[in-house]
CSV table of C-alpha atoms and ligand atoms in Angstrom, one decimal:
chain,number,residue,atom,x,y,z
A,1,UNK,CA,77.6,171.8,118.2
A,2,UNK,CA,78.7,173.6,121.3
A,3,UNK,CA,77.1,176.9,122.4
A,4,UNK,CA,80.5,178.5,122.4
A,5,UNK,CA,81.0,177.4,118.7
A,6,UNK,CA,77.6,178.9,117.8
A,7,UNK,CA,78.7,182.2,119.4
A,8,UNK,CA,82.1,182.1,117.7
A,9,UNK,CA,80.5,181.5,114.3
A,10,UNK,CA,77.7,184.1,114.7
A,11,UNK,CA,77.8,187.3,112.7
A,12,UNK,CA,75.1,188.9,114.8
A,13,UNK,CA,73.3,188.4,118.1
A,14,UNK,CA,71.8,184.9,118.4
A,15,UNK,CA,68.3,184.0,119.6
A,16,UNK,CA,67.8,181.2,122.1
A,17,UNK,CA,65.2,180.3,124.7
A,18,UNK,CA,64.5,178.0,127.6
A,19,UNK,CA,61.6,175.6,128.1
A,20,UNK,CA,60.3,173.8,131.2
A,21,UNK,CA,59.5,170.1,131.0
A,22,UNK,CA,55.8,169.7,131.4
A,23,UNK,CA,54.2,168.3,134.5
A,24,UNK,CA,53.7,164.6,134.6
A,25,UNK,CA,50.8,163.3,132.5
A,26,UNK,CA,51.4,165.7,129.6
A,27,UNK,CA,52.8,164.4,126.3
A,28,UNK,CA,55.9,165.6,124.4
A,29,UNK,CA,53.5,167.4,122.0
A,30,UNK,CA,53.1,170.1,124.7
A,31,UNK,CA,56.9,170.7,124.3
A,32,UNK,CA,56.6,170.9,120.6
A,33,UNK,CA,53.7,173.3,120.8
A,34,UNK,CA,55.9,175.7,122.8
A,35,UNK,CA,58.9,175.3,120.4
A,36,UNK,CA,57.2,175.4,117.0
A,37,UNK,CA,56.2,179.1,117.1
A,38,UNK,CA,59.8,180.1,117.9
A,39,UNK,CA,61.6,178.1,115.2
A,40,UNK,CA,61.3,180.8,112.6
A,41,UNK,CA,63.8,182.9,114.6
A,42,UNK,CA,66.5,180.3,114.0
A,43,UNK,CA,67.5,179.4,117.6
A,44,UNK,CA,70.9,177.8,117.7
A,45,UNK,CA,70.2,176.1,121.0
A,46,UNK,CA,67.2,175.5,123.3
A,47,UNK,CA,67.7,175.0,127.0
A,48,UNK,CA,65.6,172.5,129.0
A,49,UNK,CA,65.3,173.2,132.7
A,50,UNK,CA,65.5,170.5,135.4
A,51,UNK,CA,63.1,170.4,138.4
A,52,UNK,CA,63.3,168.3,141.5
A,53,UNK,CA,60.2,166.4,142.5
A,54,UNK,CA,58.0,167.9,145.2
A,55,UNK,CA,56.6,165.6,147.8
A,56,UNK,CA,54.0,165.5,150.5
A,57,UNK,CA,53.8,163.1,153.4
A,58,UNK,CA,50.4,161.5,153.9
A,59,UNK,CA,49.6,159.7,157.1
A,60,UNK,CA,48.3,156.1,156.6
A,61,UNK,CA,45.8,154.3,158.7
A,62,UNK,CA,48.6,152.5,160.5
A,63,UNK,CA,50.1,155.8,161.5
A,64,UNK,CA,53.1,155.5,159.1
A,65,UNK,CA,53.9,158.4,156.8
A,66,UNK,CA,53.8,157.8,153.0
A,67,UNK,CA,56.0,159.9,150.8
A,68,UNK,CA,54.0,160.9,147.7
A,69,UNK,CA,55.4,162.8,144.7
A,70,UNK,CA,52.9,165.5,143.8
A,71,UNK,CA,54.8,167.4,141.2
A,72,UNK,CA,57.1,165.7,138.8
A,73,UNK,CA,58.4,167.0,135.5
A,74,UNK,CA,59.7,164.2,133.4
A,75,UNK,CA,62.9,163.6,131.7
A,76,UNK,CA,65.1,166.6,130.8
A,77,UNK,CA,67.6,164.3,129.1
A,78,UNK,CA,64.9,162.6,127.1
A,79,UNK,CA,63.3,165.9,126.1
A,80,UNK,CA,66.7,167.2,124.9
A,81,UNK,CA,67.1,164.1,122.8
A,82,UNK,CA,63.6,164.5,121.3
A,83,UNK,CA,64.2,168.2,120.5
A,84,UNK,CA,67.5,167.5,118.8
A,85,UNK,CA,66.0,164.7,116.8
A,86,UNK,CA,62.9,166.7,115.7
A,87,UNK,CA,64.3,170.2,115.1
A,88,UNK,CA,68.0,169.5,114.5
A,89,UNK,CA,69.0,172.3,117.0
A,90,UNK,CA,71.3,171.8,119.9
A,91,UNK,CA,69.6,171.2,123.2
A,92,UNK,CA,71.1,172.3,126.5
A,93,UNK,CA,70.0,170.3,129.5
A,94,UNK,CA,70.2,171.9,132.9
A,95,UNK,CA,72.0,169.8,135.4
A,96,UNK,CA,71.6,170.6,139.1
A,97,UNK,CA,73.4,169.5,142.3
A,98,UNK,CA,70.3,169.3,144.4
A,99,UNK,CA,68.9,165.7,144.8
A,100,UNK,CA,71.8,164.0,143.0
A,101,UNK,CA,74.7,162.0,144.2
A,102,UNK,CA,78.0,162.4,142.3
A,103,UNK,CA,77.5,158.9,140.8
A,104,UNK,CA,74.0,159.8,139.6
A,105,UNK,CA,75.4,162.9,138.0
A,106,UNK,CA,78.1,160.9,136.3
A,107,UNK,CA,75.4,158.5,135.0
A,108,UNK,CA,73.3,161.3,133.6
A,109,UNK,CA,76.4,162.7,131.9
A,110,UNK,CA,77.2,159.3,130.3
A,111,UNK,CA,73.6,159.2,129.0
A,112,UNK,CA,74.0,162.7,127.5
A,113,UNK,CA,77.2,161.8,125.8
A,114,UNK,CA,75.7,158.7,124.4
A,115,UNK,CA,72.9,160.7,122.9
A,116,UNK,CA,75.3,163.2,121.3
A,117,UNK,CA,74.3,166.0,123.6
A,118,UNK,CA,77.5,168.0,124.2
A,119,UNK,CA,76.2,171.1,126.1
A,120,UNK,CA,75.2,171.3,129.7
A,121,UNK,CA,74.3,174.2,132.0
A,122,UNK,CA,75.7,173.4,135.4
A,123,UNK,CA,73.7,174.7,138.4
A,124,UNK,CA,73.3,174.2,142.1
A,125,UNK,CA,69.5,174.4,142.1
A,126,UNK,CA,67.3,175.9,144.7
A,127,UNK,CA,66.1,174.5,148.0
A,128,UNK,CA,62.9,172.5,147.8
A,129,UNK,CA,59.7,173.8,149.4
A,130,UNK,CA,60.2,171.7,152.5
A,131,UNK,CA,63.7,173.1,153.2
A,132,UNK,CA,64.6,176.6,154.3
A,133,UNK,CA,68.0,176.6,152.8
A,134,UNK,CA,69.6,174.5,150.1
A,135,UNK,CA,70.7,171.1,151.4
A,136,UNK,CA,73.0,169.1,149.1
A,137,UNK,CA,72.5,165.3,148.6
A,138,UNK,CA,74.8,163.6,151.2
A,139,UNK,CA,76.9,162.2,148.4
A,140,UNK,CA,76.4,165.1,146.1
A,141,UNK,CA,77.7,168.6,145.4
A,142,UNK,CA,77.1,171.7,147.5
A,143,UNK,CA,77.9,174.3,144.9
A,144,UNK,CA,77.8,174.6,141.1
A,145,UNK,CA,81.6,175.0,141.1
A,146,UNK,CA,81.9,171.4,142.4
A,147,UNK,CA,79.6,170.0,139.7
A,148,UNK,CA,81.6,172.0,137.1
A,149,UNK,CA,84.8,170.4,138.4
A,150,UNK,CA,83.2,166.9,138.0
A,151,UNK,CA,82.2,167.6,134.4
A,152,UNK,CA,85.6,169.0,133.6
A,153,UNK,CA,87.2,165.9,135.1
A,154,UNK,CA,85.1,163.7,132.8
A,155,UNK,CA,86.2,165.9,129.9
A,156,UNK,CA,89.7,164.9,130.9
A,157,UNK,CA,88.7,161.2,131.0
A,158,UNK,CA,88.6,161.0,134.8
A,159,UNK,CA,85.4,159.2,135.9
A,160,UNK,CA,84.4,158.1,139.3
A,161,UNK,CA,84.2,154.4,138.3
A,162,UNK,CA,87.7,153.5,137.5
A,163,UNK,CA,87.0,149.8,136.7
A,164,UNK,CA,86.2,150.5,133.1
A,165,UNK,CA,88.0,152.4,130.5
A,166,UNK,CA,85.8,155.3,129.1
A,167,UNK,CA,86.4,157.9,126.5
A,168,UNK,CA,86.8,161.5,127.8
A,169,UNK,CA,83.6,163.5,127.4
A,170,UNK,CA,83.6,166.8,125.5
A,171,UNK,CA,81.0,168.9,127.2
A,172,UNK,CA,80.7,172.6,126.7
A,173,UNK,CA,79.7,173.8,130.2
A,174,UNK,CA,77.6,176.9,130.8
A,175,UNK,CA,77.0,178.5,134.2
A,176,UNK,CA,74.6,181.0,135.9
A,177,UNK,CA,75.4,184.7,136.7
A,178,UNK,CA,73.4,187.2,138.6
A,179,UNK,CA,73.6,190.9,137.5
A,180,UNK,CA,71.8,191.9,140.7
A,181,UNK,CA,73.7,189.3,142.7
A,182,UNK,CA,72.5,185.9,143.9
A,183,UNK,CA,70.1,186.3,146.8
A,184,UNK,CA,72.4,184.3,149.2
A,185,UNK,CA,75.6,186.1,148.3
A,186,UNK,CA,77.0,188.6,150.9
A,187,UNK,CA,77.6,191.1,148.2
A,188,UNK,CA,78.2,191.4,144.4
A,189,UNK,CA,82.0,191.2,144.8
A,190,UNK,CA,81.8,187.8,146.6
A,191,UNK,CA,79.3,186.5,144.2
A,192,UNK,CA,81.6,187.5,141.3
A,193,UNK,CA,84.5,185.8,143.0
A,194,UNK,CA,82.5,182.6,143.1
A,195,UNK,CA,81.5,183.1,139.5
A,196,UNK,CA,85.1,183.4,138.5
A,197,UNK,CA,85.8,180.1,140.4
A,198,UNK,CA,83.2,178.4,138.2
A,199,UNK,CA,85.0,179.7,135.0
A,200,UNK,CA,88.3,178.6,136.4
A,201,UNK,CA,86.7,175.2,137.0
A,202,UNK,CA,85.8,174.9,133.3
A,203,UNK,CA,82.6,176.8,132.6
A,204,UNK,CA,82.9,178.4,129.2
A,205,UNK,CA,80.0,180.9,129.1
A,206,UNK,CA,77.5,182.6,131.4
A,207,UNK,CA,73.8,182.9,131.1
A,208,UNK,CA,72.3,185.5,133.4
A,209,UNK,CA,69.4,185.5,135.7
A,210,UNK,CA,66.5,187.7,134.3
A,211,UNK,CA,66.8,191.4,134.8
A,212,UNK,CA,64.6,194.3,133.7
A,213,UNK,CA,67.2,197.1,133.8
A,214,UNK,CA,69.8,196.8,131.1
A,215,UNK,CA,72.2,199.1,132.9
A,216,UNK,CA,72.5,196.4,135.6
A,217,UNK,CA,73.5,193.9,133.0
A,218,UNK,CA,76.1,196.3,131.4
A,219,UNK,CA,77.6,197.0,134.8
A,220,UNK,CA,77.7,193.3,135.6
A,221,UNK,CA,79.6,192.6,132.3
A,222,UNK,CA,82.1,195.4,133.2
A,223,UNK,CA,82.6,194.1,136.7
A,224,UNK,CA,83.2,190.6,135.3
A,225,UNK,CA,85.7,191.8,132.8
A,226,UNK,CA,87.6,193.8,135.5
A,227,UNK,CA,88.3,190.6,137.4
A,228,UNK,CA,89.3,188.7,134.4
A,229,UNK,CA,86.1,186.8,133.5
A,230,UNK,CA,86.4,186.9,129.7
A,231,UNK,CA,83.9,184.2,128.6
A,232,UNK,CA,80.7,185.2,126.6
A,233,UNK,CA,77.9,186.5,128.8
A,234,UNK,CA,74.4,185.9,127.6
A,235,UNK,CA,71.6,188.1,129.0
A,236,UNK,CA,68.5,186.3,130.1
A,237,UNK,CA,65.1,188.1,129.4
A,238,UNK,CA,61.7,187.3,130.9
A,239,UNK,CA,58.6,189.1,129.6
A,240,UNK,CA,56.3,190.2,132.4
A,241,UNK,CA,52.9,188.5,132.0
A,242,UNK,CA,50.5,188.9,134.9
A,243,UNK,CA,49.6,191.3,137.7
A,244,UNK,CA,51.1,188.8,140.2
A,245,UNK,CA,54.5,189.4,138.6
A,246,UNK,CA,54.5,192.9,140.2
A,247,UNK,CA,55.5,191.4,143.5
A,248,UNK,CA,56.3,187.8,142.7
A,249,UNK,CA,59.4,188.2,140.4
A,250,UNK,CA,61.2,190.8,142.7
A,251,UNK,CA,60.4,188.5,145.7
A,252,UNK,CA,61.3,185.2,144.2
A,253,UNK,CA,64.3,186.2,142.0
A,254,UNK,CA,65.5,189.2,144.1
A,255,UNK,CA,65.5,191.6,141.2
A,256,UNK,CA,64.4,195.3,141.0
A,257,UNK,CA,62.2,196.9,138.4
A,258,UNK,CA,63.5,200.2,137.0
A,259,UNK,CA,61.3,203.2,137.9
A,260,UNK,CA,60.2,203.7,134.3
A,261,UNK,CA,58.9,200.1,134.3
A,262,UNK,CA,57.3,200.1,137.8
A,263,UNK,CA,55.5,203.4,136.9
A,264,UNK,CA,53.9,201.7,133.8
A,265,UNK,CA,53.2,198.5,135.8
A,266,UNK,CA,51.2,200.4,138.4
A,267,UNK,CA,49.0,201.7,135.6
A,268,UNK,CA,48.0,198.2,134.5
A,269,UNK,CA,44.5,197.2,135.5
A,270,UNK,CA,44.5,193.5,134.4
A,271,UNK,CA,46.8,190.7,133.1
A,272,UNK,CA,46.2,191.7,129.5
A,273,UNK,CA,47.7,195.1,130.1
A,274,UNK,CA,50.7,193.6,131.9
A,275,UNK,CA,51.2,191.1,129.1
A,276,UNK,CA,51.3,193.9,126.5
A,277,UNK,CA,53.7,195.9,128.7
A,278,UNK,CA,55.8,192.8,129.0
A,279,UNK,CA,56.1,192.6,125.3
A,280,UNK,CA,56.9,196.3,124.9
A,281,UNK,CA,59.5,196.2,127.6
A,282,UNK,CA,61.0,193.0,126.2
A,283,UNK,CA,61.3,194.6,122.8
A,284,UNK,CA,62.9,197.7,124.3
A,285,UNK,CA,65.4,195.7,126.4
A,286,UNK,CA,66.2,193.3,123.5
A,287,UNK,CA,66.8,196.1,120.9
A,288,UNK,CA,69.2,197.8,123.3
A,289,UNK,CA,71.1,194.6,124.1
A,290,UNK,CA,71.3,193.7,120.4
A,291,UNK,CA,72.7,197.2,119.6
A,292,UNK,CA,75.3,196.5,122.3
A,293,UNK,CA,76.3,193.4,120.3
A,294,UNK,CA,75.6,190.8,123.1
A,295,UNK,CA,76.5,187.3,121.8
A,296,UNK,CA,72.9,186.0,122.2
A,297,UNK,CA,69.7,186.9,123.9
A,298,UNK,CA,68.2,184.1,125.9
A,299,UNK,CA,64.4,184.2,126.7
A,300,UNK,CA,62.7,182.5,129.6
A,301,UNK,CA,59.5,181.3,128.0
A,302,UNK,CA,58.1,179.7,131.2
A,303,UNK,CA,55.9,177.5,129.0
A,304,UNK,CA,54.5,180.4,127.2
A,305,UNK,CA,56.1,181.2,123.8
A,306,UNK,CA,53.6,183.7,122.4
A,307,UNK,CA,55.1,186.8,124.2
A,308,UNK,CA,58.6,185.7,123.2
A,309,UNK,CA,57.4,185.3,119.6
A,310,UNK,CA,56.0,188.9,119.6
A,311,UNK,CA,59.3,190.2,121.0
A,312,UNK,CA,61.5,188.2,118.6
A,313,UNK,CA,59.4,189.3,115.6
A,314,UNK,CA,60.5,192.9,116.3
A,315,UNK,CA,64.1,192.1,117.2
A,316,UNK,CA,65.4,189.2,115.1
B,1,LIG,P1,76.2,178.6,142.8
B,1,LIG,O1,77.1,179.1,141.8
B,1,LIG,O2,76.7,177.3,143.5
B,1,LIG,O3,76.0,179.7,143.9
B,1,LIG,C1,75.0,179.6,144.9
B,1,LIG,C2,75.3,180.6,146.0
B,1,LIG,O4,76.5,180.1,146.7
B,1,LIG,C3,75.6,182.0,145.6
B,1,LIG,O5,75.2,182.9,146.5
B,1,LIG,C4,77.2,182.0,145.5
B,1,LIG,O6,77.7,183.4,145.7
B,1,LIG,C5,77.5,181.1,146.7
B,1,LIG,N1,78.7,180.3,146.4
B,1,LIG,C6,79.1,179.8,145.2
B,1,LIG,N2,80.2,179.0,145.4
B,1,LIG,C7,80.5,179.1,146.8
B,1,LIG,C8,81.5,178.5,147.6
B,1,LIG,N3,82.5,177.7,147.1
B,1,LIG,N4,81.5,178.8,149.0
B,1,LIG,C9,80.5,179.6,149.5
B,1,LIG,N5,79.5,180.1,148.7
B,1,LIG,C10,79.5,179.9,147.4
B,1,LIG,N6,67.3,176.0,139.1
B,1,LIG,C11,66.8,174.7,139.0
B,1,LIG,O7,66.4,174.1,140.0
B,1,LIG,N7,66.6,174.2,137.7
B,1,LIG,C12,67.0,174.8,136.6
B,1,LIG,O8,66.9,174.3,135.5
B,1,LIG,C13,67.6,176.2,136.8
B,1,LIG,N8,68.0,176.9,135.7
B,1,LIG,C14,68.6,178.1,135.8
B,1,LIG,C15,69.1,178.8,134.7
B,1,LIG,C16,69.7,180.0,134.9
B,1,LIG,C17,70.2,180.8,133.7
B,1,LIG,C18,69.8,180.6,136.2
B,1,LIG,C19,70.4,182.0,136.3
B,1,LIG,C20,69.3,180.0,137.3
B,1,LIG,C21,68.7,178.7,137.1
B,1,LIG,N9,68.2,178.0,138.2
B,1,LIG,C22,67.7,176.7,138.1
B,1,LIG,C23,68.2,178.5,139.6
B,1,LIG,C24,69.6,178.3,140.3
B,1,LIG,O9,69.7,176.9,140.5
B,1,LIG,C25,69.5,179.0,141.6
B,1,LIG,O10,69.6,180.4,141.4
B,1,LIG,C26,70.5,178.6,142.7
B,1,LIG,O11,70.1,179.2,143.9
B,1,LIG,C27,71.9,179.0,142.5
B,1,LIG,O12,72.5,178.3,141.4
B,1,LIG,P2,73.9,178.6,140.9
B,1,LIG,O13,74.3,177.5,139.9
B,1,LIG,O14,74.1,180.0,140.5
B,1,LIG,O15,74.7,178.3,142.3
């Protein structure tokens, strides 16, 4: 079932979460171990992120450089199929532009349709570590809006390969939104204009980047509505976990901590204290969002479901 249908049928705020495919070498059990503790909260869908491979170049004896994959997370598509099969919940694979030609994207979408997966979150993806800025595949898409167009075209039966007759797909397309603006955007207004383009291209709901200040989310929703974005907007919540998050999350995701939270964070002496604060702040944020009747609260587990479980036990 589509994410938008789950939202339409829901009588109250839904619970959902995102998992990361494990690093190569781990088994599917590591995915199940992350999902099992959260099933009691009746998630209607589970997102599975996609990560590009990371490479190093090693010089061989003959002077040539060998490209070696050092970090690979296997099969988002396969993991989604396994989740749907085991838990009978909808899985939402993340599809990114980076590293893919349009043809490879089309093939991935054909696989998804074949497996009965009718949800996708269409994203651009970030630059890889060896690049300063995002560089699209030479036969791929530069922005998420272009990927969204491609999926919408397939939903209309328009494939790249026109030598075979294929059924139209029926994907429900989600897209990313940034309450504190995307870090590359010139300003929030421009970012929102591009967000609206993604909706016009066929995206049917928005999942936001993490934020720690609910007022930023509420303002973002108001600004979206003012410019005619009327699709469901799902807040994304990430519980703080370690002392490194004090600077890492603001730096990496370009988000601010509200004063009340930063004051408490500075009192934390170790990871355990941050973890506890992360749970308390997550409960506080979630209860307020739920009272505001958001359609769903989406948790970033980052391969750690115990904090999300503690929060969900108080909220759902
Ligand atoms: P876009 O919507 O393409 O926007 C990127 C930037 O370009 C923005 O600054 C926007 O304002 C600007 N822009 C958009 N359209 C145009 C245009 N036509 N002309 C000029 N500028 C334009 N990354 C992963 O690699 N894997 C994942 O699984 C993943 N999951 C995510 C899930 C969520 C909910 C979110 C919020 C992010 C996720 N990301 C993931 C990170 C995401 O890929 C990055 O934030 C990326 O930098 C932007 O992706 P986007 O889809 O928002 O891009």
